[in-house]
Amino acid sequence: MALPWIILLTPLLSAAFITLFTQRARGISGLISIAACFISFIATCILFSKPDGLASGEYHWLDISPQFSITISFTIDQLSKAMLLIVTGIGFLVHLYSCGYMEDDEGKSRYFAGLSLFMFSMIGIVLATNFIMMFAFWEFVGVSSYILIGHWFDKPAPPPAAAKAFITNRIGDFGFMLGILMLWKGTGSVYFEDIHHGVNMMGALSSAQHMSSAFVTTATLLIFCGAVGKSAQFPLHVWLPDAMEGPAPVSALIHAATMVAAGVYMLSRVHFLIDASPTAQAVISFIGITTAVGAALMATQQNDIKRILAYSTLSQLGYMICAAGFPLPASNAGMYHLFTHAFFKALLFLGSGAVIYGTHHEQDIWKMGGLKNRLPSTFITFLIGTLALTGCPGLAGFFSKDSIISAAYDLHHPLIFSLALATAFLTAFYMFRLMVVVFWGHTRSKHAREGHQPPPIMTVPLMILAVPSVIAGYHWFAGRFLTLPVEEHVNFVVMGLSITAFVAGAGIAWIVYAGKDSDPILIPLFANRFYIDEIYKTLIALTQDLAASLSATFDRWILDGAIVRGISGAAWVTGFVLRFLQLGNLQAYAFFFGAGSVALIYYFVSRM
């Protein structure tokens, strides 16, 4: 089957062609990248109608030994096909949107080359059949995000943000790599099917090879480290808000719909590992719900429109990771929420880009206001995205988020259930805070008064994304793409509490922020993100920086000073003194001869 190769390689060819031949032709570069993404999307739609299974045409990549032979081959099943549709479909809309948003950017060709490279990398993760192939494309995604976050490298903020994202992800990826090595050592294979077979046959990772439950738990949690980094979970969540320094379309594609979802997808792909370890299930769910609540609290005190959405993404990813820690079939709620979230969060990020574009690149919500009449189509689509995200009944987010809350209730996790409801309340609060401040009330700045509607190439993708933001949660739609959580009955108590959280959050936000010119609620702990970045800076200063300083001092004064320069200095002084013995002056030689003779006579006389 050639379709997977077309889907995978077309964006790579686009990135290579743009980089080599069309760097100076910005318009052509955009068209090439859009065409490549469109071809991948059409091929994905065709592939969706094909039967599941292992695609033919595998490529033998690494043949180190008969026991370690790695191929580039493709898993075609319901999970991968659904993820491919999300990546290529939303990717295509982001490419279209970028033509308007990046129209006058000097680095437009470089930007589209980076987008194409990212598409290639993300598609490779989705299609991978083994951990080695997945890890290789996992790292390609890291490189792509580094390029795109730091696109505006001439500004002070983007380069450090790109470096922070890259380094933070490497921490999680190191654990991911160790987990892969453990699984290979324990099972003799890195292929998902082989490891899954061992789990199904033995009830653990092959008791014949002495796999203990502790080994399974350790390997699973190390694999989870990769998801903690890529999906920005606590404590490696700090890179995602700073990644908003990249262009808004980058935020929509990488940091809302696809890259950060890679961790959730990976956990769904290898959920048989999580099912084999109750301890791993508990840890994963705890990390997820902690991130969900913490990020929601941080979002309530942010003033940058993109950072509010960034913390919202963190919070929703926490929901998904929490669900990934549930046993099957309840864990399917995580991918269900990923599916719906991709649409309305991409809509919101692209909508924020339209607001920024229409207000001459203003991002502070307190310098906006009254934009619903100046950007009418952006307002309507942004409102739809907000309602979907906050769990308004009838829209996509209501069904998928409610499935996670219901799963926590059915599995008798009262703490997770309570925190999930609290997060739902906070989500409605901070999103309607954003809506009220940005779109209602009076204008608060010159840029807001001069606000204008973006061109159609930017607004049409918003209108398209608004449709699945409404319908993607319904079972008749989502069930075509995913295996949904089994719901034997509708829990009206949970549904009622979820709706109450939505109404209370939205209502309180309206009461508190309507007509305000500044934030009446000031909580420094939330505004400063629980001071986690400052804690990390202090920790690094007390460990790495202190060790580096001590090493530099030892190197400068002991190694270089006392040893290297000390020895060389002593040799120089000795040579300097001895050279006076070789003056070439006959009188001096006679003096030294006489002085030496006197010294010898004195020595022998004193010994007698």
XYZ file of C-alpha atoms in Angstrom, residues 90-91 93-103 105 111-112 115 118 145 147-152 155 158 240-258 304-307 309-310 313 342-363 368 378 382 454 458 461-462 465:
83
model
C -6.002 20.684 11.041
C -2.525 21.012 9.561
C -6.254 24.598 7.721
C -3.303 26.023 9.662
C -1.280 26.170 6.439
C -4.075 28.131 4.746
C -4.407 30.468 7.705
C -0.645 31.031 7.739
C -0.731 32.491 4.238
C -2.624 35.467 5.611
C -1.045 35.678 9.066
C 2.556 35.428 7.767
C 1.944 37.349 4.543
C 7.003 37.988 7.191
C 8.436 29.142 8.297
C 6.676 26.918 5.742
C 5.770 23.481 9.099
C 6.840 19.165 11.520
C 9.164 22.769 17.377
C 12.647 25.848 14.671
C 9.066 27.097 14.712
C 8.979 28.495 18.259
C 12.182 30.412 17.561
C 11.026 31.593 14.131
C 11.304 35.270 15.097
C 13.330 39.249 18.913
C 11.574 33.519 21.063
C 4.530 25.261 26.900
C 3.465 28.784 28.007
C 6.788 30.229 26.840
C 6.347 28.471 23.502
C 3.606 31.016 22.764
C 6.436 33.314 21.605
C 6.129 31.606 18.237
C 3.566 32.694 15.615
C -0.100 32.025 16.446
C -0.518 29.355 13.716
C 2.407 27.470 15.272
C 0.602 27.553 18.613
C -2.544 26.219 16.961
C -0.834 23.355 15.160
C 1.952 22.274 17.484
C 0.877 23.370 20.941
C -2.840 22.709 20.800
C -3.809 20.061 18.279
C -0.890 17.758 17.463
C -1.709 37.549 27.538
C -4.441 36.096 25.314
C -2.195 33.319 23.990
C -0.851 32.423 27.425
C -4.994 29.501 25.974
C -1.609 27.887 26.650
C -4.104 23.526 26.847
C -7.998 19.361 18.692
C -10.781 21.159 16.822
C -11.926 23.756 19.315
C -8.464 24.531 20.691
C -7.080 24.998 17.173
C -10.072 27.258 16.567
C -9.310 29.274 19.695
C -5.613 29.677 18.925
C -6.303 30.703 15.340
C -9.003 33.010 16.710
C -6.494 34.582 19.073
C -4.207 35.066 16.097
C -7.042 36.842 14.273
C -7.547 39.103 17.293
C -3.818 39.851 17.477
C -3.692 40.486 13.729
C -6.755 42.738 13.864
C -5.422 44.802 16.793
C -1.956 45.394 15.306
C -0.248 42.607 17.280
C -1.610 43.540 20.693
C -1.769 40.534 23.054
C -8.579 45.256 24.049
C -13.893 36.132 14.744
C -14.248 32.301 19.138
C -8.719 39.723 9.123
C -7.761 33.656 7.927
C -10.458 28.200 8.512
C -12.119 29.517 11.685
C -13.186 24.488 12.542
